[in-house]
PDB file of C-alpha atoms and ligand atoms in Angstrom:
ATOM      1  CA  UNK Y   1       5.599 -15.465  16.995  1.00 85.00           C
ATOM      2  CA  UNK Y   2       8.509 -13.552  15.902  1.00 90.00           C
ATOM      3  CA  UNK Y   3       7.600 -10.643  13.000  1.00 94.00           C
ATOM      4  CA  UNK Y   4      10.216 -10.622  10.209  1.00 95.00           C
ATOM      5  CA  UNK Y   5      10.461  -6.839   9.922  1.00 97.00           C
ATOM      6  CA  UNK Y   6       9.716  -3.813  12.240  1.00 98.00           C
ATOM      7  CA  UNK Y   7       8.534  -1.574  10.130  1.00 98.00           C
ATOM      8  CA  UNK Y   8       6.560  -2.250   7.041  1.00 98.00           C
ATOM      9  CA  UNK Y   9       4.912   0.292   4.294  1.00 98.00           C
ATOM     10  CA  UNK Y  10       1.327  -2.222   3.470  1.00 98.00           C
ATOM     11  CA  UNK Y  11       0.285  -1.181  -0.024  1.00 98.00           C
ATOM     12  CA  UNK Y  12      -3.169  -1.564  -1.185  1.00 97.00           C
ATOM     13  CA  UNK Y  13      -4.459  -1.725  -4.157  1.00 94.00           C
ATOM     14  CA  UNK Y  14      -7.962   0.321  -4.246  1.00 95.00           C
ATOM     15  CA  UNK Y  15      -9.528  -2.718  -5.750  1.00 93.00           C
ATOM     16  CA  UNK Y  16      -8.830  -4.788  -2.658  1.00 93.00           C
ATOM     17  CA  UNK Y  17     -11.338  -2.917  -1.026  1.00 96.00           C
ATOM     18  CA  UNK Y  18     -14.140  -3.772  -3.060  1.00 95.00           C
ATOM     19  CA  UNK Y  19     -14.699  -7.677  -2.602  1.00 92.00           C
ATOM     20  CA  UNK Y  20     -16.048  -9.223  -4.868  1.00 89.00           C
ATOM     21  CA  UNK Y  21     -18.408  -5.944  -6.239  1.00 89.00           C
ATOM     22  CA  UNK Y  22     -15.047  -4.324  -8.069  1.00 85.00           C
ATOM     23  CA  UNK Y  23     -16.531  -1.061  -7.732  1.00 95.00           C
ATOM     24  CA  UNK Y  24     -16.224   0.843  -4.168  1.00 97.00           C
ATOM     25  CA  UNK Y  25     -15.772  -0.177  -1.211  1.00 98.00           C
ATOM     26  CA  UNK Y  26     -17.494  -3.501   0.779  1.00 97.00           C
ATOM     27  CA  UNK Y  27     -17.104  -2.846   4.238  1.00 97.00           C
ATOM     28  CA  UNK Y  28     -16.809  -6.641   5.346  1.00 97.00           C
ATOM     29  CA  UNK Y  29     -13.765  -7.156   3.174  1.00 96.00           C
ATOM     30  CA  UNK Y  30     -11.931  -3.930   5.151  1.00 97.00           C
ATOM     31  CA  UNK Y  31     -12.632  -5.626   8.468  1.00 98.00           C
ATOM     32  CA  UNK Y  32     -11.019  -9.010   6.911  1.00 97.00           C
ATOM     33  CA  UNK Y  33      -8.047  -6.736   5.838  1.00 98.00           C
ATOM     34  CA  UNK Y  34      -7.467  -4.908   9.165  1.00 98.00           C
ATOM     35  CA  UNK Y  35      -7.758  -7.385  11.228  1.00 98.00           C
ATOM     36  CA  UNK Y  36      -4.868  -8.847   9.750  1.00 97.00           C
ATOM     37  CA  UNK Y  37      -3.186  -5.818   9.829  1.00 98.00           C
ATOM     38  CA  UNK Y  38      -4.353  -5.886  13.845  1.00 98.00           C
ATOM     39  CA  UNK Y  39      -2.437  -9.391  14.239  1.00 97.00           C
ATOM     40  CA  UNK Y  40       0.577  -7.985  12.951  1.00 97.00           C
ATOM     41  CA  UNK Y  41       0.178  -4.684  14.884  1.00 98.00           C
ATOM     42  CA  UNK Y  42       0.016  -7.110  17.868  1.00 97.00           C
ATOM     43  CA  UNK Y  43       3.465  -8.520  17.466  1.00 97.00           C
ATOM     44  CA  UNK Y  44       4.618  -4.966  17.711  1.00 97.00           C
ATOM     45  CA  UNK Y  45       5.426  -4.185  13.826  1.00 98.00           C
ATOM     46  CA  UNK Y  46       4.850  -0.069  12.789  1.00 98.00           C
ATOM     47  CA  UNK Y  47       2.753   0.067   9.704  1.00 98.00           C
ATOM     48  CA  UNK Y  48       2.195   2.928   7.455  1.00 98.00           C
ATOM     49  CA  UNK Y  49      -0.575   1.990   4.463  1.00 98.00           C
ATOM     50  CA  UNK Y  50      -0.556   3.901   1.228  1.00 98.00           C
ATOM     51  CA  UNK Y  51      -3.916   2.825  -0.466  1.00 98.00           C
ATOM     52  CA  UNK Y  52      -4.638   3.382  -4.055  1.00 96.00           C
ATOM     53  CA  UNK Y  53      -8.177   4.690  -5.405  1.00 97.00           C
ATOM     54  CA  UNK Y  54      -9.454   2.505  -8.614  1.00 95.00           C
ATOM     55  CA  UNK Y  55     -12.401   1.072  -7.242  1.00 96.00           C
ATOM     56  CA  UNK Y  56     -13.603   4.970  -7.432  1.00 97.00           C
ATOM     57  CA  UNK Y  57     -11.590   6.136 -10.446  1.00 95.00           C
ATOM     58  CA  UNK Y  58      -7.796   6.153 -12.106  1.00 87.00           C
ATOM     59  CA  UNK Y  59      -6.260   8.824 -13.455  1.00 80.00           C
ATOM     60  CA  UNK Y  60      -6.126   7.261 -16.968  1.00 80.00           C
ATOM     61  CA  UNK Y  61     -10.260   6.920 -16.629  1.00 82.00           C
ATOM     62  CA  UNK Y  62      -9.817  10.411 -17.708  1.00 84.00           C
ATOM     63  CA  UNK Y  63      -9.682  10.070 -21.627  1.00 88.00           C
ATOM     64  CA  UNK Y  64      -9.863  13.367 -23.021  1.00 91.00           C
ATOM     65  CA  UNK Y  65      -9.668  14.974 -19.604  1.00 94.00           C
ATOM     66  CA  UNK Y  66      -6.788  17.109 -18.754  1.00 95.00           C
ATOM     67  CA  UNK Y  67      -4.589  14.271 -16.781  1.00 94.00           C
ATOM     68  CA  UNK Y  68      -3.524  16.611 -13.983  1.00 95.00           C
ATOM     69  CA  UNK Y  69      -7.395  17.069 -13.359  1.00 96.00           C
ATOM     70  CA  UNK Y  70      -7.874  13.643 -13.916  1.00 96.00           C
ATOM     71  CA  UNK Y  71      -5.400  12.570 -11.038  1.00 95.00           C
ATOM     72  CA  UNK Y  72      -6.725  15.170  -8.530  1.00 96.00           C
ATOM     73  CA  UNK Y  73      -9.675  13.365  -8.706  1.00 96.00           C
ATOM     74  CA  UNK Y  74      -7.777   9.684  -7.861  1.00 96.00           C
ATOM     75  CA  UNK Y  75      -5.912  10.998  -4.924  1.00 97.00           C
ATOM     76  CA  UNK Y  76      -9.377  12.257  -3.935  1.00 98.00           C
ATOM     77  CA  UNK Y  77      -9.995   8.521  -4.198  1.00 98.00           C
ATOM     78  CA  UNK Y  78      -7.322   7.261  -1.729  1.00 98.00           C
ATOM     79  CA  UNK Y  79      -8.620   9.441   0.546  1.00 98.00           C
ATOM     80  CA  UNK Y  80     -12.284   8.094   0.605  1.00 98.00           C
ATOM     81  CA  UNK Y  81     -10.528   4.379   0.779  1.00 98.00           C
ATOM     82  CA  UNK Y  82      -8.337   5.913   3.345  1.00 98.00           C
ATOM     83  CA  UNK Y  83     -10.777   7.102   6.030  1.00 98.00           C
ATOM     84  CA  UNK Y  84     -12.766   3.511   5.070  1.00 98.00           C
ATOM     85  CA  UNK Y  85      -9.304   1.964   6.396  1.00 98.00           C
ATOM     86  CA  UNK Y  86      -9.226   3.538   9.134  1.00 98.00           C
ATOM     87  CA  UNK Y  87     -12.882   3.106  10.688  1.00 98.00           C
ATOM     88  CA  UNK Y  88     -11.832  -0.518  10.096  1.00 98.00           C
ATOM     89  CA  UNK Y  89      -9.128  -0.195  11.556  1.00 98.00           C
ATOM     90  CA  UNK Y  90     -10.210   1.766  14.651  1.00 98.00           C
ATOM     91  CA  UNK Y  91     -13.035  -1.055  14.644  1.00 98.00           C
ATOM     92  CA  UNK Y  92     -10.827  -3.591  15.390  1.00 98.00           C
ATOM     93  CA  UNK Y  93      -9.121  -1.832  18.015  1.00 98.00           C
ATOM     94  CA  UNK Y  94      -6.247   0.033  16.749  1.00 98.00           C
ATOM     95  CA  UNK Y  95      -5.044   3.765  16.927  1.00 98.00           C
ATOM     96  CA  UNK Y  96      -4.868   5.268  13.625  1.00 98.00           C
ATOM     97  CA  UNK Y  97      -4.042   8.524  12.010  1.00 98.00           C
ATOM     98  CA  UNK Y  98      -4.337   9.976   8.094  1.00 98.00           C
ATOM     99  CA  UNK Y  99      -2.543  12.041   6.774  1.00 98.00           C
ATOM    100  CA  UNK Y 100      -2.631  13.526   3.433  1.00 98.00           C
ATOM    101  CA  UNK Y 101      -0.135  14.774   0.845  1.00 98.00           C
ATOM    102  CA  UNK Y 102      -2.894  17.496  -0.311  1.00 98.00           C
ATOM    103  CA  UNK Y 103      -4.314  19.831   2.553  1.00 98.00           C
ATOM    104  CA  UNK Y 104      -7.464  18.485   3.786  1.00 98.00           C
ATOM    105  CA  UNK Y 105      -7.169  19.784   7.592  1.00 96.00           C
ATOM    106  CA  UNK Y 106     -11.067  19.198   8.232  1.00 98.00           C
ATOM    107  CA  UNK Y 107     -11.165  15.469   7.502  1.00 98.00           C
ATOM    108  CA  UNK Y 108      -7.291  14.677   8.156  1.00 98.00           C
ATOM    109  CA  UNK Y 109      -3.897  15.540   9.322  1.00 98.00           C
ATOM    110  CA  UNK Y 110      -1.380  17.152   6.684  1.00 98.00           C
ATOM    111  CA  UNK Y 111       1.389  14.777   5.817  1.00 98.00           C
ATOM    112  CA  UNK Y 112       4.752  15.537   8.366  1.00 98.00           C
ATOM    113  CA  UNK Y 113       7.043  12.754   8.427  1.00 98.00           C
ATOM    114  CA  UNK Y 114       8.440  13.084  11.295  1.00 98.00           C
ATOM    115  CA  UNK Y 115       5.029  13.162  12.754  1.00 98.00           C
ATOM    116  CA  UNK Y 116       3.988  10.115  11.139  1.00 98.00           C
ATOM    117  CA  UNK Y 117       7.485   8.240  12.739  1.00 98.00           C
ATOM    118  CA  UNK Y 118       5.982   9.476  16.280  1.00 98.00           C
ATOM    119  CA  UNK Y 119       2.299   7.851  15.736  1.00 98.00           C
ATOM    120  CA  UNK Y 120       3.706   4.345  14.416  1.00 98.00           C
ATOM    121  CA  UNK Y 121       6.799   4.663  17.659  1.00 98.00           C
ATOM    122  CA  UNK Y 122       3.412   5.077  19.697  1.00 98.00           C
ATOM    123  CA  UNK Y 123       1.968   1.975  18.142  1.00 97.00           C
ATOM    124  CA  UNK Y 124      -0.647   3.995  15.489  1.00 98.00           C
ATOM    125  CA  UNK Y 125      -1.339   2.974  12.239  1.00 98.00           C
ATOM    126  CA  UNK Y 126      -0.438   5.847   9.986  1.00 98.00           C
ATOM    127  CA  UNK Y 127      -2.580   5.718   6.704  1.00 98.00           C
ATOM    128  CA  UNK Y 128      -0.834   8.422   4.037  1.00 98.00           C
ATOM    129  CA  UNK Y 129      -3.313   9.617   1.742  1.00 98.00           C
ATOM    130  CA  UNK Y 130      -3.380  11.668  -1.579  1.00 98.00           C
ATOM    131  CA  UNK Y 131      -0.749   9.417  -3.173  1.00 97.00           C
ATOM    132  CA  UNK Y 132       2.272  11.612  -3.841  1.00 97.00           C
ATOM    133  CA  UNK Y 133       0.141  14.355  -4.062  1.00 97.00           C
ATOM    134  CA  UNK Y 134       1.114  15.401  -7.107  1.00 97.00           C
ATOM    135  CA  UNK Y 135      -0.330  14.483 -10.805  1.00 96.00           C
ATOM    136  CA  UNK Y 136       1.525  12.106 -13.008  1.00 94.00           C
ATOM    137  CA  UNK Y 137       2.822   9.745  -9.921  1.00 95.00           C
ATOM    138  CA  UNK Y 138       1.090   6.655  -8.949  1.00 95.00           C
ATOM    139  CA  UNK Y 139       0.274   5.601  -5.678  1.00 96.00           C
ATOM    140  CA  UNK Y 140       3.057   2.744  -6.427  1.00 96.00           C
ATOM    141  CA  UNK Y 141       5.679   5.495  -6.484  1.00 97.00           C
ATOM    142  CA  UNK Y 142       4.063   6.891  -3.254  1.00 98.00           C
ATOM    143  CA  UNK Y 143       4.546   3.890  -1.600  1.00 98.00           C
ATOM    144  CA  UNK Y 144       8.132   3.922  -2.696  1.00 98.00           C
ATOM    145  CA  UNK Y 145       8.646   7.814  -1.581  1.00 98.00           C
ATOM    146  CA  UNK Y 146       7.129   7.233   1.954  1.00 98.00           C
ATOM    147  CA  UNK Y 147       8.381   4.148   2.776  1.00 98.00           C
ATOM    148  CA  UNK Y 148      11.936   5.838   1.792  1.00 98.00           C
ATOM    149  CA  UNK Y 149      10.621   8.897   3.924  1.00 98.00           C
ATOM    150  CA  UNK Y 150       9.814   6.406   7.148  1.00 98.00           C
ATOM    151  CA  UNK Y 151      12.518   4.189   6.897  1.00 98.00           C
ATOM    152  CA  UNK Y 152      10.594   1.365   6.198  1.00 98.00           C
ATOM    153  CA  UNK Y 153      12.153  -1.922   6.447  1.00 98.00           C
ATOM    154  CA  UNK Y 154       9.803  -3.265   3.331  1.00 98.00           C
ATOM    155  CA  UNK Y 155       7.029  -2.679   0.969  1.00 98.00           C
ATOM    156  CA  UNK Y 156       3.962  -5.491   0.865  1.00 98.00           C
ATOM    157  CA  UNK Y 157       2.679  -5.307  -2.183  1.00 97.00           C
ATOM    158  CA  UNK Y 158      -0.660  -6.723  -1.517  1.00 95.00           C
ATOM    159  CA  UNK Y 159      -2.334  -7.108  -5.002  1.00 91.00           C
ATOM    160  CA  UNK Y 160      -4.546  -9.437  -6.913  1.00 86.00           C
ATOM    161  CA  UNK Y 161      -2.209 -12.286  -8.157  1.00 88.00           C
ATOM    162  CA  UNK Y 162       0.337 -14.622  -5.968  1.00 92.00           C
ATOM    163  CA  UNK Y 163       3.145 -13.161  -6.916  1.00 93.00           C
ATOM    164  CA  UNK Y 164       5.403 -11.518 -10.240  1.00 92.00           C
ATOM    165  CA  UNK Y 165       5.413 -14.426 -13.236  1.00 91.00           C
ATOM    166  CA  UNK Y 166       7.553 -14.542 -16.092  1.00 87.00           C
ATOM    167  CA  UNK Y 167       3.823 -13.946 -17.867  1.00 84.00           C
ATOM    168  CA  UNK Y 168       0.486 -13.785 -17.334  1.00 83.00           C
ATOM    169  CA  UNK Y 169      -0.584 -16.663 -15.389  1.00 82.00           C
ATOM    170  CA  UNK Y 170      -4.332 -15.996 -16.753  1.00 81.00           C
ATOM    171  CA  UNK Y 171      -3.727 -16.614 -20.022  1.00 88.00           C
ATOM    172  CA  UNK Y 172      -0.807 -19.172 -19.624  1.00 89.00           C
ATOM    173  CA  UNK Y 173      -1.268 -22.232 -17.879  1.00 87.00           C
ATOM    174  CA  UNK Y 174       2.719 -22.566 -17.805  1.00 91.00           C
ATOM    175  CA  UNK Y 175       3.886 -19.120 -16.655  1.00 90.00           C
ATOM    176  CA  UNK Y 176       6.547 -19.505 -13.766  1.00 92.00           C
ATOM    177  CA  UNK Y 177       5.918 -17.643 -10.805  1.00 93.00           C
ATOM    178  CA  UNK Y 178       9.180 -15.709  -9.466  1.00 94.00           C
ATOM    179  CA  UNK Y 179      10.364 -16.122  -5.694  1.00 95.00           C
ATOM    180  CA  UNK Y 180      13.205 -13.714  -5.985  1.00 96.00           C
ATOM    181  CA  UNK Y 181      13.586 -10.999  -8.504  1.00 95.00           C
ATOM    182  CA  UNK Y 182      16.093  -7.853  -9.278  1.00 95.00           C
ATOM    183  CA  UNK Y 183      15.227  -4.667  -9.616  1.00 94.00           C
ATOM    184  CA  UNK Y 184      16.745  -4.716 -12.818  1.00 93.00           C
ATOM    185  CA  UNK Y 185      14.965  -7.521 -13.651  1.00 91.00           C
ATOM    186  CA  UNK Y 186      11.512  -5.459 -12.780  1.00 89.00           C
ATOM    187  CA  UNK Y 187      13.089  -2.713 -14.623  1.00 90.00           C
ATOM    188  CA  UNK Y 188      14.174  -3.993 -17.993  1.00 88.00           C
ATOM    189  CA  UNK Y 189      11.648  -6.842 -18.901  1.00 83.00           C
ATOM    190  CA  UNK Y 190       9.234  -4.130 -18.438  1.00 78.00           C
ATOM    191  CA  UNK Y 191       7.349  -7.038 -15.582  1.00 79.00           C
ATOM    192  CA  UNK Y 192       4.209  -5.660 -14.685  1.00 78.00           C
ATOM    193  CA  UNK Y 193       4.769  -5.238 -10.663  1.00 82.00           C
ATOM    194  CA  UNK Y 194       4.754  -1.771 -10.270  1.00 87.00           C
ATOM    195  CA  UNK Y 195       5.899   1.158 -12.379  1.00 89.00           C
ATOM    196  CA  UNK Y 196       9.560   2.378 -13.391  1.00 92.00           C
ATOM    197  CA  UNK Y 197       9.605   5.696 -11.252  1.00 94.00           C
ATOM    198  CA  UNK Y 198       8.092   3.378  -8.045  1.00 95.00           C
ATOM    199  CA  UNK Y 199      11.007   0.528  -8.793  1.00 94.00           C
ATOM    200  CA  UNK Y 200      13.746   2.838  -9.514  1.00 95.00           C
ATOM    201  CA  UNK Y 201      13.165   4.471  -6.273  1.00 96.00           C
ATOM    202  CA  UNK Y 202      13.210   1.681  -4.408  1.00 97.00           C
ATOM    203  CA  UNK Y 203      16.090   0.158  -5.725  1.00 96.00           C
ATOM    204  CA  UNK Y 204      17.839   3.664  -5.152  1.00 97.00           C
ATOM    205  CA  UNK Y 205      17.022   3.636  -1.808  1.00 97.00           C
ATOM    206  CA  UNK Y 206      17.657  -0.480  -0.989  1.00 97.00           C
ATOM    207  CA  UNK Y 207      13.829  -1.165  -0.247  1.00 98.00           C
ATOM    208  CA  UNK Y 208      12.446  -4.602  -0.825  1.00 98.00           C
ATOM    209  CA  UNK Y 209       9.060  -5.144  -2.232  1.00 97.00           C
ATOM    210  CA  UNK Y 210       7.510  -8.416  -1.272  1.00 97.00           C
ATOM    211  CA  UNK Y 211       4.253  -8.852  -4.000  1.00 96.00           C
ATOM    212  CA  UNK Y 212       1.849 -11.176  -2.526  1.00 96.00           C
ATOM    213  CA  UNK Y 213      -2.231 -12.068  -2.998  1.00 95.00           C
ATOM    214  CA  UNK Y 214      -4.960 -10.118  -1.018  1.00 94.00           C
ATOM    215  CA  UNK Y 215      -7.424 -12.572  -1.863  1.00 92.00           C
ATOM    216  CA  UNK Y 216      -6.982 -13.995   1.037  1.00 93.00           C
ATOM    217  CA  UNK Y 217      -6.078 -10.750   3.944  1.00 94.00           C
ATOM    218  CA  UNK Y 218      -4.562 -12.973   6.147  1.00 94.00           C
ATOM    219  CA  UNK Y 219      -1.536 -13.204   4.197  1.00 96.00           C
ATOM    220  CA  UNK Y 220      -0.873 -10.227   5.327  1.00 97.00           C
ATOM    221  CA  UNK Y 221      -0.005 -11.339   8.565  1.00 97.00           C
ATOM    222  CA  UNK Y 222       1.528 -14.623   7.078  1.00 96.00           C
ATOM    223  CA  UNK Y 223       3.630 -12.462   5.110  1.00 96.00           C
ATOM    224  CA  UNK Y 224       5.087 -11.148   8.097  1.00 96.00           C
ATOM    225  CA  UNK Y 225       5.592 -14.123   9.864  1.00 96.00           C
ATOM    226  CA  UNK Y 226       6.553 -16.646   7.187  1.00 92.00           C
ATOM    227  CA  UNK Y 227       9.432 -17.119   5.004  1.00 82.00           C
ATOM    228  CA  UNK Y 228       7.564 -18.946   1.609  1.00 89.00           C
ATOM    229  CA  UNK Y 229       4.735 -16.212   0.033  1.00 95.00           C
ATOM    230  CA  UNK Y 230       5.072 -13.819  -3.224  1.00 96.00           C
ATOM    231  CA  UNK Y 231       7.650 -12.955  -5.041  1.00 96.00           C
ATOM    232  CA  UNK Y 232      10.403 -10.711  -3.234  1.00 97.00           C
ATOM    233  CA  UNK Y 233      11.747  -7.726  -5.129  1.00 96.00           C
ATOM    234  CA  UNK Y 234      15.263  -6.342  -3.773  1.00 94.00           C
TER     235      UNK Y 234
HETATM  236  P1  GTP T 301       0.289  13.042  20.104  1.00 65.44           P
HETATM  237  O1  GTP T 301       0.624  14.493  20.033  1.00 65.44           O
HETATM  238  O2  GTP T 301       1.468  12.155  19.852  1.00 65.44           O
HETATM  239  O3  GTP T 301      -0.480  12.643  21.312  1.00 65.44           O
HETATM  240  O4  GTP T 301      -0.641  12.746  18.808  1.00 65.44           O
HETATM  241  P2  GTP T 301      -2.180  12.938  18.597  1.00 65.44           P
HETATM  242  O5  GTP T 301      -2.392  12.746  17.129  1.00 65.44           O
HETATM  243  O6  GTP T 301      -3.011  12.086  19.481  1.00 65.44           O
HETATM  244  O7  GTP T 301      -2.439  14.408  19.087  1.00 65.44           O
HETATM  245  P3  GTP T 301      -3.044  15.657  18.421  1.00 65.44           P
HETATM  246  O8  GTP T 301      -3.513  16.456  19.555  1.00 65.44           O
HETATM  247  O9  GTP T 301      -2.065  16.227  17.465  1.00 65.44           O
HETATM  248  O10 GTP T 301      -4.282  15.111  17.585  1.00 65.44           O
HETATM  249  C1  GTP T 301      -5.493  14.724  18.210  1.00 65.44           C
HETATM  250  C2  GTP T 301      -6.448  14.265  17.152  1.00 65.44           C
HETATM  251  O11 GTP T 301      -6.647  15.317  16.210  1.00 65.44           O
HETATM  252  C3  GTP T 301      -5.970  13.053  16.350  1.00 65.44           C
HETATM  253  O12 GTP T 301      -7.073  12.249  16.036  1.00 65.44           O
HETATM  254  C4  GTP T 301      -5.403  13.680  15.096  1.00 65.44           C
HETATM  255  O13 GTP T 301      -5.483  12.826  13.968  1.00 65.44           O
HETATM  256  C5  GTP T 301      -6.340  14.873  14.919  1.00 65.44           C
HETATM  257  N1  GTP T 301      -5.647  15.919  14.183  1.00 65.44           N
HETATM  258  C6  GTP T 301      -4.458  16.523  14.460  1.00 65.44           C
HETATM  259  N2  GTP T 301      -4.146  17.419  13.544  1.00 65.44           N
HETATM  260  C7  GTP T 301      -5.154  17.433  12.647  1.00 65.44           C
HETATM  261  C8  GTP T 301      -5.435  18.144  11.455  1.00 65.44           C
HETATM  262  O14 GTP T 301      -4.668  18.984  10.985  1.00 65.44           O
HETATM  263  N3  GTP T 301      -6.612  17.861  10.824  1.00 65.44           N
HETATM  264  C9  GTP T 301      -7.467  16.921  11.299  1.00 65.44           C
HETATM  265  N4  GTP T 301      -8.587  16.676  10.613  1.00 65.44           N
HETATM  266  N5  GTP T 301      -7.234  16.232  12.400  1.00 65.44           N
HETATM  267  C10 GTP T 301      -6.103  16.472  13.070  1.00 65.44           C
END
């Protein structure tokens, strides 16, 4: 089997991690996850994951916290989610390495890019953690900034729904689910794939997005392999 791209940034939401329980993580759905990610890693594609942290907490959780507080404690987070990853990951059988945007040196490598380009050349899975690792940035918009920083040939968007609908799919039985959108599109009907800063970056930098559903992990690897899943942003 022939992978479509060669070097993907796999976003996670932090949710994905927790099954069915919605709150923290269940260790049995992070196997299902990475060993998707291990078939794709098999057909020789260089992933770098950014993960997001709201099965633990969001930023906006914070209510009448300070926010920059508030989003120390979600890229804290991504970094519990992160090191989950990669025990998973190591577990079935890959090489993996974290690195964070915030100095953690006990518990995981500082962020270097050009260090991270050197673990995925040498076939490791390089999980970034911390987000952005600054306040006021989701860990959309790190996505965005690292996959621009690795030269990634694509974001996955793995998230809970199929795919970006002209509206919300839960509430109407009609909504029209997108194959192909614009950035612009994304941008000025304000659709609900990820936020401005992340889109704008991407579309400043040519990156596609491809949104698909987690529900099931192996569409992870069949969104590397096949043509017909989610909604592609470019
Ligand atoms: P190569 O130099 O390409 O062989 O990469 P490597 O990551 O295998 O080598 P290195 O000797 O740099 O790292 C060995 C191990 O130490 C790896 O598991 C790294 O993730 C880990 N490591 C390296 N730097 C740090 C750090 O600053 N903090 C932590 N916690 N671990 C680190």
């Amino acid at each position: 089997m022939q992978p479509r791209f060669k070097r993907v940034l796999l976003k996670l939401s932090g949710e994905a991690l927790a099954g069915g329980k919605k709150f923290g993580l269940d260790f049995d759905t992070v196997l299902k996850i990475c060993s998707s990610i291990k078939k794709c890693a098999d057909l020789g594609v260089q992933i770098a994951i950014v993960v997001g942290g709201g099965n633990f907490w969001r930023g906006r959780f914070g209510g009448k916290m300070d926010r920059t507080r508030a989003d120390h404690m979600g890229m804290l987070a991504t970094v519990i989610n992160s090191l989950a990853l990669a025990d998973g990951l190591e577990q079935v059988g890959l090489d993996v390495r974290v690195q964070t945007g915030i100095d953690m040196k006990e518990i995981a490598e500082p962020y270097i890019r050009n260090r991270a380009v050197r673990h995925m050349e040498k076939g490791r899975i390089v999980i970034f953690g911390c987000g952005t690792g600054n306040p006021f940035f989701s860990t959309d918009t790190a996505a965005a900034l690292r996959a621009a920083e690795i030269d990634a040939d694509i974001i996955f968007k793995a998230t809970n729904v199929d795919g970006v609908y002209d509206s919300d799919p839960k509430t109407n039985k009609d909504a029209k689910m997108f194959d192909t959108l614009s950035y612009l599109d994304v941008l000025n009907c304000g659709l609900q794939v990820m936020d401005s800063t992340a889109a704008s970056l991407c579309m400043d930098n040519n990156i596609p997005i491809l949104v698909f559903n987690l529900s099931d992990p192996d569409n992870i690897y069949r969104a590397m392999t096949e043509g017909n899943i989610g909604t592609m942003v470019k």
